[in-house]
Structure formats: structure tokens, C-alpha cells
Coordinates of C-alpha atoms in Angstrom, one line a residue:
X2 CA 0.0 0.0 0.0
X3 CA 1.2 3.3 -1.1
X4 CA 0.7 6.3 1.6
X5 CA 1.1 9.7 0.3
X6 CA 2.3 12.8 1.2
X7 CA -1.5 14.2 1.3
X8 CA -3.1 11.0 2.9
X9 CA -0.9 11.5 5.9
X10 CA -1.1 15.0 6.2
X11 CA -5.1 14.9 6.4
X12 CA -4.8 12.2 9.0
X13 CA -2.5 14.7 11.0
X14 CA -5.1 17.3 11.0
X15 CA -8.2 15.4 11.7
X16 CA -6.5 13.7 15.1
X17 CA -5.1 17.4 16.4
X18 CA -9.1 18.3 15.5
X19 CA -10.5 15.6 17.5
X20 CA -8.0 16.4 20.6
X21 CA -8.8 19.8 20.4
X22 CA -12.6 19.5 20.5
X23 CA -11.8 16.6 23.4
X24 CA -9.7 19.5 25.0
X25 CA -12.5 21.9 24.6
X26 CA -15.4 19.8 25.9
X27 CA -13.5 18.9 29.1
X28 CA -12.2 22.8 29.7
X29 CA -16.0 23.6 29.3
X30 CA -17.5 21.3 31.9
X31 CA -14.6 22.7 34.5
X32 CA -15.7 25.9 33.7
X33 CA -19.0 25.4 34.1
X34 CA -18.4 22.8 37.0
X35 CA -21.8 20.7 35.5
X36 CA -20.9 16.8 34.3
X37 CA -23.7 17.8 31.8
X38 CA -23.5 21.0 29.8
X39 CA -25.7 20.1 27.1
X40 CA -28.5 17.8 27.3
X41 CA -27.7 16.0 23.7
X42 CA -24.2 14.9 25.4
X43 CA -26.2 12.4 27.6
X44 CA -30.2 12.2 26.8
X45 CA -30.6 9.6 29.8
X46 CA -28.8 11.2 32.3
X47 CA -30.6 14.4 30.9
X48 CA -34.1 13.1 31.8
X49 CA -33.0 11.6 35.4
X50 CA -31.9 15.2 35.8
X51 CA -34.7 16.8 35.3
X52 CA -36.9 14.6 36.6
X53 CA -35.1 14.8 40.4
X54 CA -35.1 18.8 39.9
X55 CA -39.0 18.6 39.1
X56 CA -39.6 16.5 42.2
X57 CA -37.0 18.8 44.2
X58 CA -39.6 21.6 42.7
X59 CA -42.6 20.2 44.1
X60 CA -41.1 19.3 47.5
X61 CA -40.4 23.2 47.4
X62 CA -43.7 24.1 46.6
X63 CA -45.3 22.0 49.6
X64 CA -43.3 23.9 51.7
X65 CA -44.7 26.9 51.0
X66 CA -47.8 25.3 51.4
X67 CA -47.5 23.9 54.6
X68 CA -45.5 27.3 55.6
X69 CA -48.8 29.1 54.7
X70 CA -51.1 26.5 56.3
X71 CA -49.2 27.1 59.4
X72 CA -48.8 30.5 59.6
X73 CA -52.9 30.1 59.2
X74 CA -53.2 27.9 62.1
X75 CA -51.7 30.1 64.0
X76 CA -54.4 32.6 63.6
X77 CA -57.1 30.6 64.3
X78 CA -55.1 28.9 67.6
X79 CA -55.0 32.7 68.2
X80 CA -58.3 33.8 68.0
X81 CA -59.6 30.6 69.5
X82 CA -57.5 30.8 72.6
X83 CA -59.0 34.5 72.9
X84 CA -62.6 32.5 72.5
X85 CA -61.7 30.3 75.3
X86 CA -60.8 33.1 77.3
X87 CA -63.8 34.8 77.1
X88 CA -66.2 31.9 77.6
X89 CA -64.0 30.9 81.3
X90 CA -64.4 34.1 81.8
X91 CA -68.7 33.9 81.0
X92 CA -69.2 30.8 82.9
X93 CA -67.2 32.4 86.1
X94 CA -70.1 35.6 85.6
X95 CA -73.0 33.3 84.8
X96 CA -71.5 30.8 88.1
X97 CA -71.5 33.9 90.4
X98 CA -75.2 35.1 88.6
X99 CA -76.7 32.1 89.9
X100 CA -75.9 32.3 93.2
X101 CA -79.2 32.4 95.5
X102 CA -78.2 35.5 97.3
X103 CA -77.9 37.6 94.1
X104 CA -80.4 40.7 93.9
X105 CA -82.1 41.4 90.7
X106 CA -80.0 44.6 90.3
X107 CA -76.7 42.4 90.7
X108 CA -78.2 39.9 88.1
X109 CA -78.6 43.1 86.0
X110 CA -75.0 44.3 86.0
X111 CA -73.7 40.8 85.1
X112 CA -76.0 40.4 82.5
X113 CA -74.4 43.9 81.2
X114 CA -71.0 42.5 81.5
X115 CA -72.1 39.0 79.5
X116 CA -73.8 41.2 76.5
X117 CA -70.1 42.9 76.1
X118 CA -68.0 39.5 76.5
X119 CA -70.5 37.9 73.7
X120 CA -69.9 41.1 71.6
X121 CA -66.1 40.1 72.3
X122 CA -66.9 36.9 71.1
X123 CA -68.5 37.4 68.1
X124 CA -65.5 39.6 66.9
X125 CA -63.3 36.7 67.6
X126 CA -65.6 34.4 65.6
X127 CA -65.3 37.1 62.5
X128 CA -61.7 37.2 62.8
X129 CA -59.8 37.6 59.5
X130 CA -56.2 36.6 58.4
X131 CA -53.3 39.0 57.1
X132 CA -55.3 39.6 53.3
X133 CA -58.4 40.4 55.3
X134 CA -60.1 37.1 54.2
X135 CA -62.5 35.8 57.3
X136 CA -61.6 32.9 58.8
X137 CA -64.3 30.6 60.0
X138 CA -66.8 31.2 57.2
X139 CA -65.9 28.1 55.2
X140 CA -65.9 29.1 51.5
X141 CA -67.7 32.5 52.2
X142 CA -64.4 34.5 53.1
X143 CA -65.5 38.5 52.0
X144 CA -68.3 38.5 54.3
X145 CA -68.1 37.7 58.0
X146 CA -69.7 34.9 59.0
X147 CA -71.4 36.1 62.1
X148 CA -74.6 38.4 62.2
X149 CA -77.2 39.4 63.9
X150 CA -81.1 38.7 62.2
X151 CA -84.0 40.6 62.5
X152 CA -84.6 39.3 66.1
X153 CA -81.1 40.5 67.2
X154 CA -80.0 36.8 67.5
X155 CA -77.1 35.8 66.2
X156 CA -76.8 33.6 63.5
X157 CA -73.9 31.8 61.2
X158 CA -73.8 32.9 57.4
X159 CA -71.2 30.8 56.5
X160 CA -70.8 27.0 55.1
X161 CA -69.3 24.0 56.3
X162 CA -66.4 24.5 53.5
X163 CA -62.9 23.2 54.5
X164 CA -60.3 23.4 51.9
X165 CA -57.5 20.9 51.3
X166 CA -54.1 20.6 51.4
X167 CA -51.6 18.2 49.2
X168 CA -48.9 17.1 51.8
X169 CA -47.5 15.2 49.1
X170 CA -48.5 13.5 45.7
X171 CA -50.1 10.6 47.4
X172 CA -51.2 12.6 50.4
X173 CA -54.0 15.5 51.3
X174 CA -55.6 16.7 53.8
X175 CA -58.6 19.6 54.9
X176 CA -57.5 21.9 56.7
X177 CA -58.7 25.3 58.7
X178 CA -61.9 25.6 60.1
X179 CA -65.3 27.1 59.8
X180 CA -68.1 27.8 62.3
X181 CA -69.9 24.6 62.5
X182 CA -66.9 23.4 63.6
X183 CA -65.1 26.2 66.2
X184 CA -68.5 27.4 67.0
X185 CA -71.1 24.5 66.7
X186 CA -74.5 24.0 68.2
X187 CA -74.6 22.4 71.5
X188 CA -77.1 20.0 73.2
X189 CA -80.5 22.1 74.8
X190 CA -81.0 19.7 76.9
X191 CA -84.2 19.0 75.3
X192 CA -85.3 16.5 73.3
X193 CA -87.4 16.2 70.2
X194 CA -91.0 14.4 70.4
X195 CA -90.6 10.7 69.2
X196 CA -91.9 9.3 66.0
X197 CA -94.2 6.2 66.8
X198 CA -93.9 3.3 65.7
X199 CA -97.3 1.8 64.4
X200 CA -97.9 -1.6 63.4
X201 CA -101.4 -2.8 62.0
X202 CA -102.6 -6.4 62.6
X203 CA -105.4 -8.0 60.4
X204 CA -107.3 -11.5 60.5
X205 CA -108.2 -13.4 57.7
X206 CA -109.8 -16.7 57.2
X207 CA -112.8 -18.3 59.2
X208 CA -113.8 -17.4 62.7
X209 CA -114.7 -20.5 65.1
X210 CA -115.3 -20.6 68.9
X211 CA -112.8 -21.8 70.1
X212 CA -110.0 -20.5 67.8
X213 CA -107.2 -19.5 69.8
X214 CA -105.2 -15.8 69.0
X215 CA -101.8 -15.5 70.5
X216 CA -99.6 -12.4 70.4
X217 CA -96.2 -11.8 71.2
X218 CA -94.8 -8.1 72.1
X219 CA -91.2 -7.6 73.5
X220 CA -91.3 -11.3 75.1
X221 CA -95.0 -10.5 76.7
X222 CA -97.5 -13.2 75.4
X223 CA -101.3 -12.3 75.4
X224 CA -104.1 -14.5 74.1
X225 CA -107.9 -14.5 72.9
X226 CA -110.0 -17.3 72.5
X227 CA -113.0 -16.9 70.3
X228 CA -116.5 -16.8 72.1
X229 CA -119.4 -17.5 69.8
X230 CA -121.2 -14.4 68.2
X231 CA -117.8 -13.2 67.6
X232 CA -116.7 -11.1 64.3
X233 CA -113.3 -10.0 63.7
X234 CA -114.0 -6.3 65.1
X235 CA -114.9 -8.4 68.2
X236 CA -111.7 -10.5 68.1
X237 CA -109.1 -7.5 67.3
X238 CA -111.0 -5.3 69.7
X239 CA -110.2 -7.9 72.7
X240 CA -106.7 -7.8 71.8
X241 CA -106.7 -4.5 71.8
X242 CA -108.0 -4.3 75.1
X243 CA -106.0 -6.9 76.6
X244 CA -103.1 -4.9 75.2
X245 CA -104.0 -1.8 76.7
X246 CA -104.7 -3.4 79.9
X247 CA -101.4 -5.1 79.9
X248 CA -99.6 -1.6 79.5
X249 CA -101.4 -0.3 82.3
X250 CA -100.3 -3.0 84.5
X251 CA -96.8 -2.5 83.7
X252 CA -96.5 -5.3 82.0
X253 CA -96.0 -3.4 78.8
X254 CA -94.3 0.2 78.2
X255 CA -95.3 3.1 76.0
X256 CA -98.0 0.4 74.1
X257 CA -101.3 2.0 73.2
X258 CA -104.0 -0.5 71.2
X259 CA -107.3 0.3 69.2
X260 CA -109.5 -0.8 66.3
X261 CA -109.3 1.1 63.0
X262 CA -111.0 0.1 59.9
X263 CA -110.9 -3.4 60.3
X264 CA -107.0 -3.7 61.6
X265 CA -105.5 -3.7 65.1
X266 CA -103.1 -0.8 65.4
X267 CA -100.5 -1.1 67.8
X268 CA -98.5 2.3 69.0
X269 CA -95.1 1.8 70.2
X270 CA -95.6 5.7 71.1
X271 CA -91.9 5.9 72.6
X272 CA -90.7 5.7 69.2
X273 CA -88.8 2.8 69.7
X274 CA -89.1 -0.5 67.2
X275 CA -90.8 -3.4 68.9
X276 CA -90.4 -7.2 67.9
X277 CA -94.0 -8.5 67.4
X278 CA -95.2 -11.6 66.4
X279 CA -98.5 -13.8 66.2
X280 CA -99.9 -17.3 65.7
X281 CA -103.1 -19.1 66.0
X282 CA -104.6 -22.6 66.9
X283 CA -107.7 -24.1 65.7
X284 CA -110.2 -25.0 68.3
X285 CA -111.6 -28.2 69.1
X286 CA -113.6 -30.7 66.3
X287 CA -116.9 -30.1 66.3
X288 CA -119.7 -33.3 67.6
X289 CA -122.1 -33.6 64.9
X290 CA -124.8 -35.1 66.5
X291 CA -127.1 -31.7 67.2
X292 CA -130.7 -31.9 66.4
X293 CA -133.7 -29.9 66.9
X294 CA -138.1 -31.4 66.4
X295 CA -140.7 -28.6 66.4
X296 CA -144.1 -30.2 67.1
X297 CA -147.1 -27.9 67.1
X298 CA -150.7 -28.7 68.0
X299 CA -153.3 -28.1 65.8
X300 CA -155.8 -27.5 68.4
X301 CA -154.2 -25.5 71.0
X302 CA -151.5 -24.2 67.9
X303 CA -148.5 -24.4 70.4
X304 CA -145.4 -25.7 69.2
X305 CA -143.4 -28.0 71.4
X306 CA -139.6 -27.4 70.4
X307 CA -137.1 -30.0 72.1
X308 CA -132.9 -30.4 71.3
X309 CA -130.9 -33.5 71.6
X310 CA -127.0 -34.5 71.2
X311 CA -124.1 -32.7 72.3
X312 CA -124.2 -28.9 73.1
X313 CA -121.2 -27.6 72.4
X314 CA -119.7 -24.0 72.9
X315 CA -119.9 -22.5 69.0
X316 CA -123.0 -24.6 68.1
X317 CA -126.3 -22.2 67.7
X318 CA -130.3 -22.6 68.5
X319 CA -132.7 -20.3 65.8
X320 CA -135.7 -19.5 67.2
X321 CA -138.2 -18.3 63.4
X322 CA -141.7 -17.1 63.9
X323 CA -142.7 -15.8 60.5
X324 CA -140.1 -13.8 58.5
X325 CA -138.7 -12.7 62.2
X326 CA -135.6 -15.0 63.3
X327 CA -133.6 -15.1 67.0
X328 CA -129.9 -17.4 66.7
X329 CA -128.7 -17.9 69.7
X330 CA -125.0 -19.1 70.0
X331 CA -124.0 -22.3 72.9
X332 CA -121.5 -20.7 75.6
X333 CA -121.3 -24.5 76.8
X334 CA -121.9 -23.7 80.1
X335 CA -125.3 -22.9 80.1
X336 CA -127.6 -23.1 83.2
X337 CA -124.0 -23.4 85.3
X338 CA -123.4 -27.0 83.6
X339 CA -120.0 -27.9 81.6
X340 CA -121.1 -29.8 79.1
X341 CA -124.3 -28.1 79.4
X342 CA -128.1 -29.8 79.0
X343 CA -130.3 -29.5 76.4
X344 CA -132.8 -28.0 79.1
X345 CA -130.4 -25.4 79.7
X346 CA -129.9 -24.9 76.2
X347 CA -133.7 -24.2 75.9
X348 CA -134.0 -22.3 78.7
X349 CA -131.3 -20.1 77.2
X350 CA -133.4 -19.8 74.2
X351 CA -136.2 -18.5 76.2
X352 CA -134.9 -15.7 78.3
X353 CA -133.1 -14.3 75.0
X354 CA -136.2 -14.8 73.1
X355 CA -138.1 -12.7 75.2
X356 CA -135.3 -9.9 76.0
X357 CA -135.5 -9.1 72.1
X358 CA -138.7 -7.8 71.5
X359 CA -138.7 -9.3 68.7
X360 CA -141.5 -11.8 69.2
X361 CA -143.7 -9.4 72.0
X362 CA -146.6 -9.0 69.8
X363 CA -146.3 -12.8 68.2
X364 CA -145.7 -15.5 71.4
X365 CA -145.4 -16.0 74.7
X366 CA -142.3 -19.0 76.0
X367 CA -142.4 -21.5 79.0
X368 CA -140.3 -24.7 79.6
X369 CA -143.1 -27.4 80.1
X370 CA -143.7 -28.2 83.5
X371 CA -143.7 -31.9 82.6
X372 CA -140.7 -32.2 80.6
X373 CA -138.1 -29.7 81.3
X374 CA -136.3 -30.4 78.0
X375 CA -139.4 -29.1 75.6
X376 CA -140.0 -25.5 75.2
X377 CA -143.8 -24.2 74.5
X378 CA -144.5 -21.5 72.9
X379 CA -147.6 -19.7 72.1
X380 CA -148.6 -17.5 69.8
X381 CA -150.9 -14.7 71.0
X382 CA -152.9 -13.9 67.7
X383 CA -153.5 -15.7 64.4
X384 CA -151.6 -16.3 61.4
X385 CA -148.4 -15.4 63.2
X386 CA -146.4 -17.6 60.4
X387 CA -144.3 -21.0 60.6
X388 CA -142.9 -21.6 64.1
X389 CA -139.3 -23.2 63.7
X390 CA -136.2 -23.8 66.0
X391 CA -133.5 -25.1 64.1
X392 CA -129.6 -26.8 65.5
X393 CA -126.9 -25.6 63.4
X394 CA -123.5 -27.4 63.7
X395 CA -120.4 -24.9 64.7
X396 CA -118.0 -25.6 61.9
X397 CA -114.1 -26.9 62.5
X398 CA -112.4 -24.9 59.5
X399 CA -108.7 -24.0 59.8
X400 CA -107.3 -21.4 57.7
X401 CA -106.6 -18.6 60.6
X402 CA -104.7 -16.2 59.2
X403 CA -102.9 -12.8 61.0
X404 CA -100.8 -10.3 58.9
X405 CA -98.7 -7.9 60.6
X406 CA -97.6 -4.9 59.1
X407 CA -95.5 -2.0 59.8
X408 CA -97.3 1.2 58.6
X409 CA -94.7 3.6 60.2
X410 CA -91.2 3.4 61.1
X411 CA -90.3 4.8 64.7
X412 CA -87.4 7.4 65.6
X413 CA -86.9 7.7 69.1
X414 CA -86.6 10.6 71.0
X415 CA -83.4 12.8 69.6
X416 CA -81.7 15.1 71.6
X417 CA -82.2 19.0 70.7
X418 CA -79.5 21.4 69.9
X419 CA -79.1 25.3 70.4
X420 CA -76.6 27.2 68.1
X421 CA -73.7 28.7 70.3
X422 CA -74.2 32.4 70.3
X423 CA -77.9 31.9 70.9
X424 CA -77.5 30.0 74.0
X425 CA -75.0 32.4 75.0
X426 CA -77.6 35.7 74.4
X427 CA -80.1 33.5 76.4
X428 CA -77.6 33.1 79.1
X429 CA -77.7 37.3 79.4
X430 CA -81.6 37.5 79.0
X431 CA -81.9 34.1 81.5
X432 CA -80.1 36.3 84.0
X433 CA -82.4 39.2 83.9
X434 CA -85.5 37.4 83.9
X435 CA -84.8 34.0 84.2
X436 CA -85.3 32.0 87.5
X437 CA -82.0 30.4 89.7
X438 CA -82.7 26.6 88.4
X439 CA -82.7 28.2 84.7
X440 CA -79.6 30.1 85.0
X441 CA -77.5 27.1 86.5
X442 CA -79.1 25.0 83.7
X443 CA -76.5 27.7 81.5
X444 CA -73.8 26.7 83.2
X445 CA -73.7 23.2 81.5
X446 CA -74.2 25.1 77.4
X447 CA -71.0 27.0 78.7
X448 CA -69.5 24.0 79.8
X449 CA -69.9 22.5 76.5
X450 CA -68.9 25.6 74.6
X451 CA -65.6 25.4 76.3
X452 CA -65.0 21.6 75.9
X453 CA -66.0 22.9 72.1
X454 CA -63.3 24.9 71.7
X455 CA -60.7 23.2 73.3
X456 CA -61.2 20.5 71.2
X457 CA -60.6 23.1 67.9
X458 CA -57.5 24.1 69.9
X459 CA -56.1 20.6 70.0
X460 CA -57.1 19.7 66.4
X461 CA -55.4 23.0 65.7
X462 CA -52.2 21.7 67.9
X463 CA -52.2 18.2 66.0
X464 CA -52.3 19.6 62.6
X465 CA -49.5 21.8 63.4
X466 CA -47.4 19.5 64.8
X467 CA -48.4 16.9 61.6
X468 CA -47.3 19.6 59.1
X469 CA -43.7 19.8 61.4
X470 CA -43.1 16.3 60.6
X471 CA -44.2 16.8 56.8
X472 CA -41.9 19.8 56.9
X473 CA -39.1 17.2 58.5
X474 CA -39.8 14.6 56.3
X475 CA -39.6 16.7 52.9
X476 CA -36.2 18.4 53.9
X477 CA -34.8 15.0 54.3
X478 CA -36.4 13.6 50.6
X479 CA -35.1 17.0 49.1
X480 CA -31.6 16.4 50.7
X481 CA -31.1 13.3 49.4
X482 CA -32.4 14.6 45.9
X483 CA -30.0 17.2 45.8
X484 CA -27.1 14.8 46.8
X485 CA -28.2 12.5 43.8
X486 CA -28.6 15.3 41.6
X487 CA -25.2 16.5 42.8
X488 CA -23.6 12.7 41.6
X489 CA -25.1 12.7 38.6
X490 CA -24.8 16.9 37.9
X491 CA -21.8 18.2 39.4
X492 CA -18.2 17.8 38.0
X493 CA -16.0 15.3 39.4
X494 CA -12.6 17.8 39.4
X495 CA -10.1 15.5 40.3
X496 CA -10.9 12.7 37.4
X497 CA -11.6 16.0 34.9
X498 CA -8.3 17.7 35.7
X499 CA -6.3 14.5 35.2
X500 CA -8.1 14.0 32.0
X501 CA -7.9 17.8 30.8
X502 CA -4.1 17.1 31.0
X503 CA -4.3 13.7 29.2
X504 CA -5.8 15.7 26.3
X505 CA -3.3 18.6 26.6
X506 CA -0.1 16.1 26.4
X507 CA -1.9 14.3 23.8
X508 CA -2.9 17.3 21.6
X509 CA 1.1 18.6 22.6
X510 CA 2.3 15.8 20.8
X511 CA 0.1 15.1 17.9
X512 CA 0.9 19.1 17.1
X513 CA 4.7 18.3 17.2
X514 CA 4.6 15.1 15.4
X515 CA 2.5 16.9 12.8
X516 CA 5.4 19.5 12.6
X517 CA 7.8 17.3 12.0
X518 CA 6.2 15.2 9.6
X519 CA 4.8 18.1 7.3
X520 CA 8.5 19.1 6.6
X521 CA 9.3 15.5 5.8
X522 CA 10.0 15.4 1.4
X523 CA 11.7 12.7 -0.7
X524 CA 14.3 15.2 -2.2
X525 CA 16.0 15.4 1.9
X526 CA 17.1 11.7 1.2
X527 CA 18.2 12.0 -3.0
X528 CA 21.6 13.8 -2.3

């Protein structure tokens, strides 16, 4: 391979060019003391760069943040320590107001003094921070949140807005208060009327004597057993009775029973829910072996009724004279007898027959004299109609059925609140008119007001003290930021100064080698 004079030259001047530019990139990053000058040098360690100064950037910005958040909280611990103050200083009046030997005039002067400490108040409550924005108004920060209404109470105008805060990308938080939380309403003492609870109770299916309804309330079990004659008005209005009467003898609480259209409705009228349940047996099978004969006498015309077979409570006698009917239902212990007799049966029959009226103008009734089991009866006037008694059967059907269902939902009794600068103007107007009982009464609200506040003075304490440690923890992230961005930013002198003089000694002789060899010509060695 031939090299020629040219070749070698332009190899000579593209090394010196490379170990100059070398020479000059390494002079620039000691002058400018950055591992990085430009980010096309190193496009990874470009983006790692910028990505720890962004996050350094935001850890700066939370700062500021939290700095402002605390400077904030110390306003409000400010203006709610002044609160505190004033209401010690309230309950210390209203204490010494309440006092039995305190004239009317004395009353007077404290009630004065309370009217000026609740004016006191009420400019804490519309304090404002350094840019004049009011602090306990929630969102509503131009207009203060405390004012009096046409009745000269006063009254919040705020919201319940809190803002938030971002501690850190993964973390945020509300933070300041407003007055429904620094100035909240308080327990009365009262307590709202309860909502009862009211259950309704039907029957369905077919009514026998002897049918037994059972209801449970709360662990109390009352019953009702059928009696013959009875509808279901009848049945639900003995329960309802037997209910009431059961609250009346204690054994029930706050229960009130009555009948309305067609249903049982039960009151639980404390307002508390009540566990209630129900169930129902069948009576006993009916004897089918019930008869009546009616035998009349076509010469005297009186009718000889008599009964046979069993009587049974549910069975019934009718008594018909004409179009006019009587039905008399078997107790089953008629005439004092269980079983009862026929005779007793009959005799029934009669006394009921002529309690009603209904036959007055048609017969007249007697138990014959010779046999007690017949019953005569005799009409008093022609063409009275068909004389009939007739048995009828009870029936043994069961298909009871009771539905209970709850028509209203209870709430109990709820405890009532005042809001806090109306309890506290009653406190001054309780003192000049009130009586001793109602102005000690006061001295619990104040109590609570108090309590109120210190808890918005520890919250206030807690946040500050949480912010601290967010303060502590971001100056230790951002100081091990900066030391990463410092390793992969910052110059490492002591490798770049023993490289800048690599490159200088290198460049040194390239330049003197190119010297030497640019005065180099075949003609020096023809002689």
C-alpha cells in the first residue's frame, strides 16, 4: 500500500481536530463545573436530571404550602384561645349570677358584662387573616360569618367548607376551620318528640269458637280465645283491650291499642321499634250429632220445640216465627253445667227470646212443666207464620290467618341542639328574667362551649405538629435529591483535571509530530 504525502497530512489534522474539540469539551464542563452542559451529550442522564429537579420543585412548593397552612393555624389557635378566654371568663359571671343571694340589680350588671364578652366573642368568631379574608366562614371569606337577624339573634352565614391541602403527591388533607366546627351548636338539653312506631294487625280466614289468637310483644304473650257471636272487630277489639290493659299493669311500656278500619293498630308511642309476632290454633272438632223437632198442636197451635245430642260452645239454636228470626250461639256452660243440657240450652233460648222484643206481639215461651227439656211457645194472635227452631253445627275450619304490618317506622326521641351564640344571648336575657334553676341550667351550654373549643384548639395543635413532621420529612427527601442530583450533575474535578491534562499532552504531541512530519520530502534523502 502506497501512503502519500496528502493522505498523511489529512490524517495529521483530523487527530489534532478531535483532541482539540476533546480539550475543549473537558475545559467547558470545569468551567462550568456541570458533568452535563448540554442535554444532547447524555439524553438519559438528561431526563434523570430533570426529573429529580421537578420533584425537588414540588417538594419546594409544599413547603410553601404547609408554611402558609401554618402561619394560618396560628391565627385561628390565636383567636380561639381569645374565645376560650372569654367563655372561662362567661361561665365564672353566669356561676356567680346564679348564686341564691344575688339581687335582681346584681343579676342586671352581670347580665351587662355578659352582653359585652359575647360582643367580644362574636369579633373573635369574624376574625380575618393578614389579606383580610374571614376565617371561620368556610368558603364565604369576603363576608363575615357572624350576624345578627331581625330578632337580634345571632346567627352563622357561613358554610361547612374546608379546603384541602396536598402534603404530598399521594397525600391530602382539609385543613382550617369554619363555624360549625369552632362554634357549633350544642345539646339544649331538650329532646325532640318521638316518631311512633305503628304496626297494624289483620285476621283473615274463618272465625270458630274456640279458635285461639296468641300475640307476642317484647317477650309479653297475650291470648284471645274466640267466644261464639264473635266477628273480627270483636276478636281485634279484645286484643286491643287486653293490650292496653297489659300496659297499664306494667307489663308493657309506652303500648297503646285500638281498632281502626278493620285492623289492630299497635303504637309503640316511645318511638322505639318493637319485635311482634303472632300465631293461632284451631279449636276443638266439632260433635255432629245436634238436632232440633218442632211439634205444634193443631188444636191448642202451640209448638213444642225439644234439642238432643251434644251442646257444644260455637253450636247455635234459631228461634223463626214468621219472617222474624232469634240465633242464639251455645256458651257451653249454660244453666251453670260444663257440658251443658239441652234444658239449659232451651231455657237459654227463652230468656233471650223474650229480652228481644222481637217476638212481644207474636208468642209467649215456657219450659213445660212436665218435661223440662221441651220448650212451648204460644202465639198470641192468628196467622203469626211458621214456628221453627233449628240446631246448626259450629264448623271446625282451619285457615286462621294474621298479617302484621309496619305502617310507620319509629325514631326515638333525639336530643335538641341550640346554636352557640344563641345560648349564649339566652344566658344574658336568663339572668335578667330567668329564675335560679334556669340560669345554673346555662352553666352546663358554657360548659360544653368550652369543651368545644378546646377541642378546635387541640385539632389545631395536631395539625401543626403533623405539618412539622411533613416539613421534617420533605427536607430529608429533598436532601437526598440534591445529593443525587449533585452525583449525577456536578463535576468530578479531580478525574476532569487529570483528563484535561491527558488531552493537553496528547494534543502537545500530535501538534509536534505533525510538525515534523509536514516538513518531511523525498528530495532530503536523493543527495
Amino acid at each position: 500500500m502506497t501512503i502519500s504525502t496528502a493522505l498523511l497530512f489529512d490524517r495529521s489534522v483530523q487527530l489534532m481536530t478531535k483532541q482539540q474539540s476533546d480539550l475543549a469539551s473537558i475545559q467547558e464542563r470545569a468551567a462550568t463545573g456541570k458533568e452535563l452542559v448540554r442535554p444532547s451529550d447524555s439524553p438519559e442522564l438528561a431526563v434523570n436530571i430533570a426529573r429529580i429537579k421537578s420533584t425537588i420543585g414540588q417538594l419546594d412548593g409544599y413547603k410553601s404550602s404547609l408554611n402558609g397552612v401554618n402561619d394560618r393555624l396560628r391565627i385561628e389557635e390565636s383567636y380561639l384561645g381569645g374565645a376560650k378566654d372569654v367563655l372561662i371568663k362567661m361561665k365564672q359571671l353566669t356561676l356567680q349570677g346564679s348564686n341564691g343571694s344575688m339581687t335582681g340589680r346584681d343579676r342586671e350588671v352581670i347580665a351587662v358584662e355578659i352582653d359585652e364578652l359575647t360582643s367580644e366573642l362574636k369579633n373573635l368568631a369574624n376574625g380575618a387573616d393578614a389579606n383580610g379574608n374571614f376565617l371561620f366562614g368556610g368558603s364565604r371569606v369576603a363576608t363575615a360569618p357572624y350576624k345578627e337577624d331581625e330578632a337580634g339573634v345571632i346567627r352563622y352565614q357561613g358554610d361547612n367548607y374546608r379546603s384541602n391541602i396536598d402534603y404530598t403527591s399521594n397525600r391530602r388533607s382539609s385543613i382550617g376551620r369554619n363555624g360549625l366546627d369552632v362554634f357549633k351548636p350544642i345539646l339544649s338539653g331538650e329532646f325532640s318528640d318521638p316518631i311512633p312506631a305503628i304496626y297494624e294487625l289483620t285476621l283473615g280466614g274463618t272465625l270458630e269458637p274456640g279458635d285461639m289468637y296468641n300475640l307476642q310483644i317484647d317477650g309479653r304473650s297475650l291470648s284471645y280465645e274466640v267466644r261464639p257471636g264473635d266477628d273480627r272487630d270483636a276478636v281485634l277489639g279484645r286484643l286491643a283491650f287486653n293490650l292496653n290493659e297489659a300496659t297499664q299493669s306494667g307489663q308493657l311500656q309506652n303500648i297503646e291499642a285500638q281498632v281502626v278500619d278493620g285492623a289492630l293498630q299497635i303504637r309503640a308511642v316511645d318511638g322505639i321499634a318493637r319485635t311482634i309476632s303472632s300465631d293461632s290454633t284451631n279449636g276443638l272438632a266439632a260433635t255432629d250429632d245436634l238436632k232440633a223437632l218442632t211439634l205444634t198442636d193443631s188444636q191448642t197451635a202451640i209448638t213444642m220445640a225439644s234439642l238432643s245430642g251434644t251442646m257444644e260452645r260455637g253450636d247455635a239454636v234459631t228461634l223463626s216465627i214468621g219472617t222474624r228470626s232469634l240465633t242464639y250461639h251455645i256458651v257451653g256452660n249454660e244453666g251453670g253445667l260444663s257440658p251443658t243440657t239441652p234444658e239449659a240450652v232451651l231455657s237459654a233460648l227463652k230468656d233471650a227470646a223474650e229480652s228481644s222484643a222481637l217476638f212481644s206481639q207474636s208468642a209467649t215461651f215456657q219450659i213445660s212443666e212436665a218435661d223440662p227439656t221441651e220448650l212451648q211457645i204460644h202465639p198470641l194472635r192468628d196467622n203469626i207464620g211458621i214456628i221453627t227452631v233449628d240446631a246448626i253445627e259450629r264448623t271446625s275450619i282451619n285457615n286462621q290467618t294474621i298479617n302484621i304490618t309496619t305502617v310507620q317506622k319509629p325514631t326515638p326521641p333525639l336530643p335538641e341542639r341550640i346554636e352557640f351564640f344563641e345560648a349564649l344571648q339566652e344566658v344574658s336575657l336568663l339572668l335578667r328574667t330567668g329564675t335560679q334553676d334556669q340560669i345554673q341550667a346555662k352553666l352546663d351550654h358554657l360548659d360544653q362551649m368550652i369543651d368545644i373549643t378546646t377541642l378546635s384548639l387541640a385539632d389545631i395543635g395536631a395539625e401543626m405538629g403533623s405539618i412539622d413532621n411533613e416539613l421534617s420529612v420533605n427536607a430529608d427527601i429533598k436532601v437526598q435529591l440534591e445529593s443525587t442530583l449533585a452525583g449525577q450533575e456536578d463535576l468530578d474535578y479531580a478525574s476532569a483535571i487529570t483528563e484535561l491534562q491527558a488531552k493537553m499532552m496528547a494534543l502537545e504531541a500530535a501538534q509536534s509530530s505533525f510538525a515534523k512530519i509536514s516538513q518531511l520530502s523525498l528530495f532530503d534523502y536523493i543527495r
